[in-house]
Short mmCIF file of C-alpha atoms in Angstrom, two decimals:
data_model
loop_
_atom_site.label_atom_id
_atom_site.label_comp_id
_atom_site.label_asym_id
_atom_site.label_seq_id
_atom_site.Cartn_x
_atom_site.Cartn_y
_atom_site.Cartn_z
CA MET A 1 120.07 79.29 96.22
CA ARG A 2 118.32 79.98 92.94
CA ILE A 3 114.71 79.35 92.08
CA TYR A 4 114.27 79.67 88.36
CA ALA A 5 110.67 80.76 87.77
CA ASP A 6 111.02 82.21 84.28
CA ASN A 7 110.45 79.16 82.11
CA ALA A 8 108.39 81.16 79.61
CA ALA A 9 111.59 83.09 78.87
CA THR A 10 113.63 79.96 78.41
CA THR A 11 114.05 76.51 79.93
CA ARG A 12 116.97 74.43 81.04
CA MET A 13 118.07 71.90 78.44
CA SER A 14 117.09 68.39 79.44
CA ARG A 15 119.76 65.75 79.97
CA THR A 16 118.14 63.77 77.16
CA ALA A 17 118.51 66.70 74.78
CA ILE A 18 122.14 67.30 75.75
CA ASP A 19 122.97 63.62 75.37
CA ALA A 20 121.30 63.53 71.97
CA MET A 21 123.18 66.63 70.87
CA MET A 22 126.71 65.80 71.96
CA PRO A 23 127.60 63.15 69.34
CA PHE A 24 126.69 65.66 66.61
CA ILE A 25 129.10 68.19 68.07
CA GLU A 26 131.94 65.86 68.96
CA GLU A 27 131.81 63.17 66.34
CA TYR A 28 129.25 63.31 63.57
CA TYR A 29 130.01 66.78 62.34
CA GLY A 30 129.46 66.04 58.65
CA ASN A 31 127.38 68.32 56.47
CA PRO A 32 124.00 66.74 55.72
CA SER A 33 124.31 67.98 52.13
CA SER A 34 127.54 66.04 51.53
CA LEU A 35 127.11 62.85 49.57
CA TYR A 36 129.66 60.69 51.37
CA ALA A 37 128.47 58.42 54.14
CA PHE A 38 129.81 60.71 56.88
CA GLY A 39 127.58 63.52 55.64
CA GLN A 40 124.66 61.21 55.09
CA GLN A 41 124.82 60.13 58.73
CA ALA A 42 124.02 63.69 59.66
CA ARG A 43 121.30 63.80 57.00
CA GLU A 44 119.74 60.70 58.47
CA ALA A 45 119.75 62.23 61.96
CA VAL A 46 118.06 65.40 60.67
CA GLU A 47 115.37 63.39 58.90
CA GLU A 48 114.82 61.23 61.93
CA ALA A 49 114.41 64.37 64.01
CA ARG A 50 111.93 65.70 61.45
CA ALA A 51 109.84 62.55 61.77
CA THR A 52 109.94 62.77 65.56
CA VAL A 53 108.90 66.42 65.62
CA ALA A 54 106.13 65.78 63.09
CA GLY A 55 104.84 62.86 65.13
CA CYS A 56 104.59 65.04 68.24
CA ILE A 57 102.05 67.36 66.62
CA GLY A 58 100.29 64.91 64.32
CA ALA A 59 101.96 66.21 61.16
CA ASP A 60 103.70 64.57 58.23
CA PRO A 61 107.53 64.91 58.28
CA ARG A 62 107.40 66.74 54.93
CA GLU A 63 105.35 69.43 56.62
CA ILE A 64 108.16 70.43 59.02
CA ILE A 65 110.71 73.13 58.18
CA PHE A 66 113.52 73.65 60.67
CA THR A 67 114.21 77.29 61.50
CA SER A 68 116.37 79.34 63.84
CA GLY A 69 113.50 79.58 66.29
CA GLY A 70 109.96 80.77 66.88
CA SER A 71 110.40 84.30 65.54
CA GLU A 72 111.71 83.09 62.20
CA ALA A 73 108.87 80.58 61.94
CA ASP A 74 106.30 83.31 62.71
CA ASN A 75 107.83 85.61 60.10
CA GLN A 76 107.93 82.92 57.43
CA ALA A 77 104.41 81.71 58.11
CA ILE A 78 102.83 85.15 58.00
CA LEU A 79 104.81 86.41 55.02
CA SER A 80 104.01 83.21 53.11
CA ALA A 81 100.28 83.55 53.77
CA ALA A 82 100.50 87.20 52.75
CA ALA A 83 102.19 86.28 49.48
CA ILE A 84 99.43 83.76 48.76
CA GLY A 85 96.85 86.39 49.68
CA ARG A 86 98.41 89.01 47.47
CA LYS A 87 98.31 86.67 44.48
CA ALA A 88 94.59 86.16 45.04
CA GLY A 89 93.99 89.86 45.64
CA LYS A 90 93.13 89.22 49.27
CA LEU A 91 94.86 91.75 51.49
CA HIS A 92 93.13 91.33 54.84
CA ILE A 93 94.56 89.55 57.88
CA ILE A 94 92.96 88.82 61.24
CA SER A 95 95.00 88.65 64.41
CA ASP A 96 94.60 89.85 68.01
CA GLN A 97 96.00 92.38 70.44
CA ILE A 98 98.02 90.03 72.64
CA GLU A 99 100.27 88.41 70.05
CA HIS A 100 104.03 88.18 70.45
CA HIS A 101 106.05 90.93 68.76
CA ALA A 102 107.36 88.41 66.23
CA VAL A 103 103.80 88.33 64.90
CA LEU A 104 102.80 91.93 65.58
CA HIS A 105 105.88 93.48 63.99
CA THR A 106 105.56 91.26 60.92
CA LEU A 107 101.94 92.36 60.58
CA LYS A 108 102.97 96.02 60.96
CA LYS A 109 105.37 95.52 58.10
CA LEU A 110 102.59 94.07 55.95
CA GLU A 111 100.34 97.00 56.80
CA LYS A 112 102.96 99.30 55.29
CA GLU A 113 102.85 97.11 52.20
CA GLY A 114 99.12 97.55 51.70
CA PHE A 115 97.56 94.87 53.88
CA SER A 116 94.86 95.72 56.38
CA VAL A 117 94.98 93.92 59.70
CA THR A 118 92.18 93.46 62.22
CA TYR A 119 93.60 93.15 65.74
CA LEU A 120 90.82 91.49 67.68
CA PRO A 121 90.41 92.51 71.30
CA VAL A 122 90.47 89.93 74.07
CA GLY A 123 88.20 89.79 77.08
CA THR A 124 89.48 90.66 80.56
CA ASP A 125 90.12 86.90 80.74
CA GLY A 126 92.77 87.27 78.03
CA ILE A 127 90.94 85.07 75.56
CA VAL A 128 89.94 85.80 71.96
CA ARG A 129 86.24 85.34 71.24
CA VAL A 130 85.54 82.80 68.50
CA GLU A 131 82.53 84.79 67.31
CA ASP A 132 84.76 87.87 66.94
CA VAL A 133 87.01 85.91 64.61
CA GLU A 134 84.04 84.78 62.55
CA ALA A 135 82.58 88.28 62.41
CA ALA A 136 85.88 89.81 61.30
CA ILE A 137 86.24 87.54 58.27
CA THR A 138 85.64 89.22 54.94
CA GLU A 139 85.94 87.96 51.39
CA ASN A 140 89.39 89.58 51.35
CA THR A 141 90.73 87.72 54.39
CA CYS A 142 93.76 85.62 53.51
CA LEU A 143 95.02 84.71 56.97
CA VAL A 144 93.96 84.32 60.58
CA THR A 145 96.90 84.25 62.99
CA ILE A 146 96.09 83.65 66.65
CA MET A 147 98.60 82.42 69.22
CA TYR A 148 98.04 79.06 70.89
CA ALA A 149 98.87 80.31 74.39
CA ASN A 150 100.00 83.72 75.55
CA ASN A 151 103.58 84.19 76.71
CA GLU A 152 102.81 86.77 79.40
CA ILE A 153 99.53 85.76 80.97
CA GLY A 154 99.44 82.13 79.84
CA THR A 155 95.89 82.13 78.49
CA ILE A 156 95.03 79.35 76.05
CA GLN A 157 93.09 80.39 72.97
CA PRO A 158 90.19 78.44 71.41
CA ILE A 159 92.41 77.15 68.61
CA ARG A 160 90.27 74.21 67.52
CA GLU A 161 87.16 76.36 67.15
CA ILE A 162 89.01 79.08 65.26
CA GLY A 163 90.64 76.45 63.06
CA GLU A 164 87.25 74.97 62.20
CA ILE A 165 85.89 78.34 61.13
CA CYS A 166 88.93 79.05 58.98
CA ARG A 167 88.78 75.62 57.38
CA LYS A 168 85.10 76.10 56.59
CA LYS A 169 85.76 79.50 55.02
CA ASN A 170 88.89 78.30 53.27
CA ILE A 171 91.16 80.81 55.02
CA LEU A 172 94.71 79.99 56.10
CA PHE A 173 95.14 79.63 59.85
CA HIS A 174 98.50 80.12 61.55
CA THR A 175 99.17 79.78 65.26
CA ASP A 176 102.24 80.92 67.17
CA ALA A 177 102.49 77.91 69.46
CA VAL A 178 105.86 78.77 70.98
CA GLN A 179 104.52 78.60 74.54
CA ALA A 180 102.31 75.59 73.90
CA VAL A 181 104.39 73.00 72.04
CA GLY A 182 105.70 70.41 74.47
CA HIS A 183 103.32 71.64 77.18
CA LEU A 184 99.85 71.15 75.71
CA PRO A 185 98.59 68.32 73.50
CA ILE A 186 98.52 69.51 69.88
CA ASP A 187 97.17 67.80 66.79
CA VAL A 188 97.42 70.04 63.75
CA ASN A 189 94.88 68.06 61.74
CA ALA A 190 92.27 67.69 64.45
CA GLU A 191 92.64 71.40 65.21
CA SER A 192 92.58 72.47 61.53
CA ILE A 193 95.89 74.30 61.82
CA ASP A 194 97.57 75.20 58.52
CA MET A 195 100.77 76.66 59.98
CA LEU A 196 102.32 76.48 63.42
CA SER A 197 105.48 78.00 64.91
CA ALA A 198 107.57 76.49 67.69
CA SER A 199 110.83 77.12 69.50
CA ALA A 200 113.05 74.41 71.03
CA HIS A 201 114.32 76.29 74.07
CA LYS A 202 110.81 76.65 75.46
CA PHE A 203 110.57 72.87 75.91
CA HIS A 204 114.05 72.03 77.24
CA GLY A 205 115.75 72.03 73.87
CA PRO A 206 118.60 74.32 72.82
CA LYS A 207 118.34 77.98 71.89
CA GLY A 208 118.61 79.05 68.25
CA VAL A 209 116.46 76.31 66.77
CA GLY A 210 112.75 75.89 66.14
CA PHE A 211 110.39 74.74 63.45
CA LEU A 212 107.54 75.76 61.23
CA TYR A 213 104.78 73.33 60.42
CA ALA A 214 103.16 74.16 57.09
CA LYS A 215 100.39 72.03 55.68
CA LYS A 216 101.21 70.05 52.58
CA GLY A 217 100.76 72.04 49.38
CA LEU A 218 101.07 75.40 51.12
CA LYS A 219 103.60 77.48 49.20
CA LEU A 220 106.15 79.04 51.52
CA VAL A 221 108.26 82.08 50.70
CA ASN A 222 111.92 82.03 51.65
CA LEU A 223 113.31 84.39 54.24
CA ILE A 224 116.82 83.09 53.58
CA GLU A 225 117.96 82.40 50.04
CA GLY A 226 120.82 80.10 49.17
CA GLY A 227 121.17 76.35 49.12
CA ALA A 228 118.42 73.81 48.70
CA GLN A 229 118.14 72.81 52.36
CA GLU A 230 114.71 72.26 53.87
CA ARG A 231 113.27 71.43 50.45
CA GLY A 232 114.46 74.78 49.19
CA LYS A 233 112.43 76.72 51.71
CA ARG A 234 115.13 77.64 54.19
CA ALA A 235 118.69 77.91 52.96
CA GLY A 236 121.73 77.41 55.15
CA THR A 237 123.47 74.33 56.49
CA GLU A 238 121.20 72.65 59.00
CA ASN A 239 121.85 73.18 62.71
CA VAL A 240 122.27 69.44 63.11
CA PRO A 241 123.08 69.31 66.86
CA GLY A 242 120.26 71.75 67.59
CA ILE A 243 117.72 69.91 65.45
CA VAL A 244 118.58 66.52 66.93
CA ALA A 245 118.42 67.92 70.47
CA MET A 246 115.12 69.67 69.79
CA ALA A 247 113.53 66.45 68.61
CA ALA A 248 114.81 64.58 71.68
CA ALA A 249 113.56 67.32 74.01
CA LEU A 250 110.15 67.44 72.36
CA LYS A 251 109.71 63.68 72.38
CA GLU A 252 110.51 63.64 76.09
CA SER A 253 108.26 66.58 76.93
CA VAL A 254 105.35 65.12 75.02
CA GLY A 255 105.96 61.71 76.61
CA HIS A 256 105.59 63.15 80.12
CA MET A 257 103.16 65.89 79.24
CA GLU A 258 100.17 64.78 81.21
CA GLU A 259 101.93 64.09 84.49
CA THR A 260 104.14 67.18 84.23
CA ALA A 261 101.16 69.40 83.50
CA LYS A 262 99.27 67.98 86.45
CA ALA A 263 102.13 68.47 88.90
CA VAL A 264 103.06 71.94 87.66
CA ALA A 265 99.44 73.12 87.54
CA ALA A 266 99.00 72.09 91.18
CA LEU A 267 101.95 74.31 92.15
CA ARG A 268 100.65 77.08 89.90
CA ASP A 269 97.34 77.01 91.74
CA ARG A 270 99.15 76.97 95.08
CA LEU A 271 101.04 80.10 94.00
CA ILE A 272 97.88 81.77 92.74
CA ALA A 273 96.09 81.05 96.01
CA GLY A 274 99.03 82.34 98.06
CA LEU A 275 99.59 85.50 96.07
CA SER A 276 95.86 86.25 96.01
CA GLU A 277 96.14 86.83 99.76
CA ILE A 278 98.08 90.02 99.03
CA PRO A 279 95.55 92.83 99.30
CA HIS A 280 94.80 94.80 96.14
CA SER A 281 96.33 92.24 93.82
CA ALA A 282 94.81 90.36 90.91
CA LEU A 283 95.57 87.38 88.73
CA ASN A 284 95.99 88.27 85.07
CA GLY A 285 94.08 86.10 82.62
CA ASP A 286 91.65 83.25 83.01
CA ALA A 287 92.33 81.06 86.05
CA VAL A 288 91.53 77.78 84.29
CA LYS A 289 92.25 78.21 80.58
CA ARG A 290 95.92 78.92 81.19
CA LEU A 291 99.26 77.19 80.76
CA PRO A 292 100.06 74.81 83.62
CA SER A 293 103.18 76.81 84.47
CA ASN A 294 101.97 80.41 84.24
CA VAL A 295 101.23 82.71 87.16
CA SER A 296 100.76 86.39 86.30
CA PHE A 297 99.76 89.03 88.83
CA CYS A 298 99.37 92.76 89.17
CA PHE A 299 99.99 94.43 92.53
CA GLU A 300 98.69 97.91 93.06
CA GLY A 301 101.02 100.67 94.31
CA ILE A 302 104.35 99.19 93.28
CA GLU A 303 106.50 99.00 90.18
CA GLY A 304 107.57 95.72 88.61
CA GLU A 305 111.27 96.25 88.08
CA SER A 306 111.93 96.99 91.77
CA LEU A 307 109.96 93.89 92.60
CA LEU A 308 112.09 91.77 90.24
CA LEU A 309 115.39 93.15 91.54
CA LEU A 310 114.46 92.44 95.14
CA LEU A 311 113.21 88.96 94.26
CA ASP A 312 116.52 88.41 92.47
CA ASP A 313 118.27 89.27 95.76
CA LYS A 314 116.22 86.48 97.31
CA GLY A 315 117.33 84.08 94.58
CA ILE A 316 114.11 84.14 92.56
CA CYS A 317 114.27 84.63 88.78
CA ALA A 318 111.01 86.13 87.54
CA SER A 319 109.73 88.55 84.93
CA SER A 320 107.44 91.57 84.63
CA GLY A 321 105.48 93.50 82.04
CA SER A 322 106.34 96.91 83.48
CA ALA A 323 107.58 99.66 81.18
CA CYS A 324 111.00 99.57 82.81
CA THR A 325 111.43 95.93 81.92
CA SER A 326 109.89 96.19 78.46
CA GLY A 327 112.43 98.79 77.36
CA SER A 328 109.68 101.23 76.36
CA LEU A 329 107.61 103.85 78.14
CA ASP A 330 104.51 101.73 78.03
CA PRO A 331 103.81 98.63 80.05
CA SER A 332 103.06 95.35 78.28
CA HIS A 333 100.53 95.53 75.45
CA VAL A 334 99.07 92.28 76.76
CA LEU A 335 98.24 93.69 80.19
CA LEU A 336 96.74 96.80 78.60
CA ALA A 337 94.67 94.59 76.26
CA ILE A 338 93.07 92.74 79.18
CA GLY A 339 92.05 96.08 80.63
CA ARG A 340 94.78 96.71 83.19
CA VAL A 341 95.34 100.48 83.33
CA HIS A 342 98.91 101.78 83.13
CA ASP A 343 99.20 102.43 86.89
CA VAL A 344 98.42 98.81 87.65
CA ALA A 345 100.16 97.23 84.66
CA HIS A 346 103.48 98.67 85.87
CA GLY A 347 103.17 96.50 88.98
CA SER A 348 103.08 93.14 87.25
CA LEU A 349 104.89 89.91 87.99
CA ARG A 350 105.16 86.77 85.87
CA LEU A 351 106.26 83.50 87.41
CA THR A 352 106.55 80.51 85.08
CA LEU A 353 107.36 77.29 86.86
CA GLY A 354 109.60 74.51 85.65
CA ASP A 355 109.02 70.77 85.71
CA GLY A 356 111.04 70.17 88.83
CA ALA A 357 109.47 72.90 90.98
CA THR A 358 108.52 71.93 94.52
CA GLU A 359 105.92 72.97 97.08
CA GLU A 360 108.71 74.36 99.26
CA GLU A 361 109.85 76.56 96.41
CA ALA A 362 106.31 77.73 95.75
CA ASP A 363 105.87 78.60 99.42
CA TYR A 364 109.20 80.41 99.49
CA ILE A 365 108.15 82.42 96.43
CA ILE A 366 104.83 83.33 98.07
CA ARG A 367 106.59 84.46 101.28
CA SER A 368 109.17 86.43 99.35
CA VAL A 369 106.69 88.20 97.07
CA LYS A 370 104.53 89.11 100.07
CA GLU A 371 107.57 90.54 101.85
CA VAL A 372 108.83 92.53 98.88
CA VAL A 373 105.41 93.92 97.91
CA ASP A 374 104.86 94.97 101.51
CA TYR A 375 108.29 96.60 101.70
CA LEU A 376 107.90 98.54 98.43
CA ARG A 377 104.40 99.67 99.34
CA GLY A 378 105.89 100.96 102.60
CA PHE A 379 107.49 103.90 100.82
CA SER A 380 105.32 104.20 97.73
CA PRO A 381 103.57 107.58 97.56
CA VAL A 382 100.93 105.96 95.34
CA TRP A 383 100.14 103.37 97.98
CA ARG A 384 100.07 106.04 100.72
CA ASP A 385 97.57 108.12 98.74
CA LEU A 386 95.39 105.07 98.12
CA CYS A 387 95.45 104.14 101.80
CA ASN A 388 94.64 107.74 102.79
CA GLY A 389 91.64 107.82 100.52
CA LYS A 390 93.27 110.25 98.08
CA GLY A 391 92.78 107.81 95.24
CA THR A 392 90.61 104.84 94.42
CA PHE A 393 91.89 101.30 94.52
CA ILE A 394 91.56 99.68 91.16
CA LEU A 395 92.29 96.12 92.24
CA MET B 1 126.96 91.28 85.89
CA SER B 2 124.20 93.61 86.80
CA LEU B 3 121.97 96.05 85.02
CA TYR B 4 123.10 98.78 87.41
CA SER B 5 126.31 99.97 89.09
CA GLU B 6 127.17 98.78 92.60
CA LYS B 7 126.30 102.26 93.90
CA VAL B 8 122.83 102.15 92.33
CA MET B 9 122.20 98.70 93.76
CA ASP B 10 123.42 99.81 97.19
CA HIS B 11 121.07 102.82 97.23
CA PHE B 12 118.27 100.68 95.82
CA ARG B 13 118.73 97.91 98.39
CA ASN B 14 119.41 100.25 101.31
CA PRO B 15 117.70 103.50 100.44
CA ARG B 16 118.70 106.42 102.68
CA ASN B 17 116.19 108.88 104.11
CA VAL B 18 113.10 106.85 103.32
CA GLY B 19 109.87 108.07 104.85
CA VAL B 20 107.69 111.05 105.53
CA ILE B 21 108.19 114.30 107.48
CA GLU B 22 104.77 115.05 108.94
CA ASP B 23 105.48 118.75 109.61
CA ALA B 24 107.62 119.30 106.50
CA ASP B 25 108.45 122.87 105.49
CA GLY B 26 108.32 121.95 101.83
CA VAL B 27 106.91 118.98 99.88
CA GLY B 28 107.39 118.21 96.20
CA GLU B 29 105.85 115.43 94.13
CA VAL B 30 106.71 114.76 90.49
CA GLY B 31 106.00 112.09 87.88
CA ASN B 32 102.83 110.09 87.44
CA ALA B 33 101.77 106.53 87.96
CA LYS B 34 100.86 106.19 84.30
CA CYS B 35 104.54 106.45 83.38
CA GLY B 36 105.58 104.25 86.25
CA ASP B 37 107.51 106.78 88.36
CA ILE B 38 106.42 109.04 91.19
CA MET B 39 108.79 110.75 93.61
CA LYS B 40 107.83 112.71 96.68
CA ILE B 41 110.38 114.73 98.67
CA TYR B 42 109.82 116.18 102.14
CA LEU B 43 112.12 118.96 103.45
CA LYS B 44 112.79 120.42 106.87
CA ILE B 45 114.53 123.79 106.56
CA GLU B 46 116.07 125.94 109.29
CA ASP B 47 118.11 129.11 108.70
CA ASP B 48 118.34 128.35 104.99
CA VAL B 49 119.82 124.94 105.66
CA ILE B 50 118.15 121.61 104.84
CA THR B 51 118.17 120.00 108.25
CA ASP B 52 116.18 116.94 107.27
CA VAL B 53 114.92 115.30 104.10
CA LYS B 54 112.82 112.21 103.42
CA PHE B 55 111.46 110.61 100.30
CA GLU B 56 108.84 108.20 99.02
CA THR B 57 109.12 106.68 95.57
CA PHE B 58 106.98 104.50 93.36
CA GLY B 59 109.25 103.35 90.57
CA CYS B 60 112.00 101.17 89.25
CA GLY B 61 115.37 100.44 90.83
CA SER B 62 117.06 103.50 89.41
CA ALA B 63 114.17 105.75 90.48
CA ILE B 64 114.51 104.57 94.07
CA ALA B 65 118.31 104.85 93.98
CA SER B 66 118.15 108.33 92.41
CA SER B 67 115.79 109.56 95.14
CA SER B 68 118.01 108.10 97.83
CA MET B 69 121.19 109.62 96.40
CA ALA B 70 119.56 113.01 95.80
CA THR B 71 118.45 113.22 99.42
CA GLU B 72 121.96 112.35 100.56
CA LEU B 73 123.42 115.08 98.36
CA ILE B 74 121.25 117.83 99.86
CA LYS B 75 120.96 116.77 103.49
CA GLY B 76 122.62 119.34 105.77
CA LYS B 77 123.37 121.59 102.81
CA PRO B 78 122.37 125.23 102.32
CA VAL B 79 119.17 125.70 100.34
CA ALA B 80 121.08 127.44 97.53
CA GLU B 81 123.17 124.33 97.02
CA ALA B 82 120.12 122.08 96.91
CA MET B 83 118.53 124.41 94.37
CA ALA B 84 121.60 124.02 92.17
CA LEU B 85 121.60 120.21 92.27
CA THR B 86 121.50 118.79 88.77
CA ASN B 87 120.32 115.41 87.56
CA LYS B 88 123.81 114.88 86.19
CA ALA B 89 125.28 115.24 89.65
CA VAL B 90 122.83 112.64 90.96
CA ALA B 91 123.66 110.22 88.16
CA GLU B 92 127.40 110.76 88.57
CA ALA B 93 127.19 110.19 92.31
CA LEU B 94 125.58 106.85 91.47
CA ASP B 95 128.49 105.97 89.16
CA GLY B 96 126.22 106.43 86.18
CA LEU B 97 122.79 105.24 85.05
CA PRO B 98 121.88 103.42 81.85
CA ALA B 99 120.92 105.98 79.16
CA TYR B 100 117.25 105.02 79.18
CA LYS B 101 117.14 105.49 82.96
CA MET B 102 118.54 109.01 83.03
CA HIS B 103 115.00 110.38 83.39
CA CYS B 104 114.99 108.94 86.91
CA SER B 105 117.75 111.35 87.92
CA VAL B 106 115.81 114.16 86.23
CA LEU B 107 112.80 113.32 88.37
CA ALA B 108 114.97 113.51 91.51
CA GLU B 109 116.23 116.96 90.56
CA GLU B 110 112.70 118.12 89.78
CA ALA B 111 111.25 116.73 92.99
CA ILE B 112 113.78 118.65 95.08
CA LYS B 113 113.16 121.88 93.12
CA LYS B 114 109.43 121.43 93.55
CA ALA B 115 109.78 120.88 97.30
CA LEU B 116 111.89 124.04 97.56
CA GLU B 117 109.35 126.01 95.52
CA ASP B 118 106.68 124.78 97.90
CA TYR B 119 108.79 125.97 100.83
CA TYR B 120 109.18 129.46 99.35
CA ALA B 121 105.51 129.62 98.44
CA LYS B 122 104.70 128.90 102.09
CA HIS B 123 107.33 131.34 103.37
CA PRO B 124 106.86 134.58 101.41
CA ASP B 125 109.34 136.34 103.74
CA LYS B 126 112.14 134.16 102.33
CA HIS B 127 113.61 134.68 98.91
CA MET B 128 114.39 131.86 96.56
CA PRO B 129 118.07 131.84 95.63
CA GLU B 130 118.84 132.25 91.94
#
């Protein structure tokens, strides 16, 4: 048995996406840049996909650039805004402390190149304060980049409000919407979004493909030089099967969004209620303003990697923000940003449910997590000290 | 495919010598919760031989497996042998650890040394072997 509860890491490709993709692997393998009809068939499919993707977020097809995924889109968006800023002598960028590394590392690079970046804090609820964004804006600000929804704790940011402020002040606004596209309703115009990044494999499309939405007239810089694909903004022969499948996956996800979100959120809340029964545990991030699929907890007295390995033995695929799973000595920057101290942040668990999850699976996860946490606490010296009054419970 | 060797997974899933010795002759605790690893070793020593050993660990899979293996390597052994246990020996007995997890075996070595130091501190009539 396997219960896949790591849909924020990646999702299973939908049947619709696979079916849409196959003809462009098996049969219509022409190069969209070729002028003969066989190539133009592929071109047509790419442009149709562009229109579909654009329609799903309220954009114009000419505003969509296909990329290799969310990270590339984030890089291109931020570097483009920086180039525009540099030309105008504006070298200040506003972001926040819980962004994905695709954003944070790009910003670090810009800092080395003379930009100053304000990393806004978030509340213990994991949400950026709109008034903080407004207060951080200076006459030198060229970009505000705030993620739509957080990948670790699932919190949804006040994108529309931030977009409005940026629009009013004539500052570019980018949002890393990798976790949101296909799961939350998005309208780039209504939300005053200038640039948006997305990744297909987070909404049942294939890996290795994504897109960048960039508002008409916004001058993008190339990350990849070469041919004139993507209106000269992203060289390289188009990933035709990937692009076609992404569009099919997105169309399907958006088509079922409301009912899927409702069903998944009900299971999410069942999980949250069940896991909250574990003593000295806490939900990470706001309970309401969060992705329908995201459950993130910290458990005091245990370490996340052990928890994941034992859940894996029980057939449950999950994730953690502990240092041991982040590949560094520090636990997740997101958990630290919402005020979880190191000791507690090491004991984190992220469960992100898929569309087909059931109540039985949720209950099995709850039972299993309870069992494993109990077992690990049974020989944790930290837990023993806490129980013997030699330390103070934090949660 | 697994992150760890079969041996590591075996000692992680079925850790040996888990628990506490209430009237331990020596106790050693190393690491800190901030870094995500704490190991505590309890020793029972008679006639310079480790007659019993238990451990408690807060940490990742390799930290738990390293503690388990280290206790196995010193149980029933003369104190001098336990004192000479290296982290390398622990890691080798586990059929290796990923490079970034080697510090877990270091913690195991240090926890045992600390427990032995505690024993000698409490028993001034005994002399710590070189």
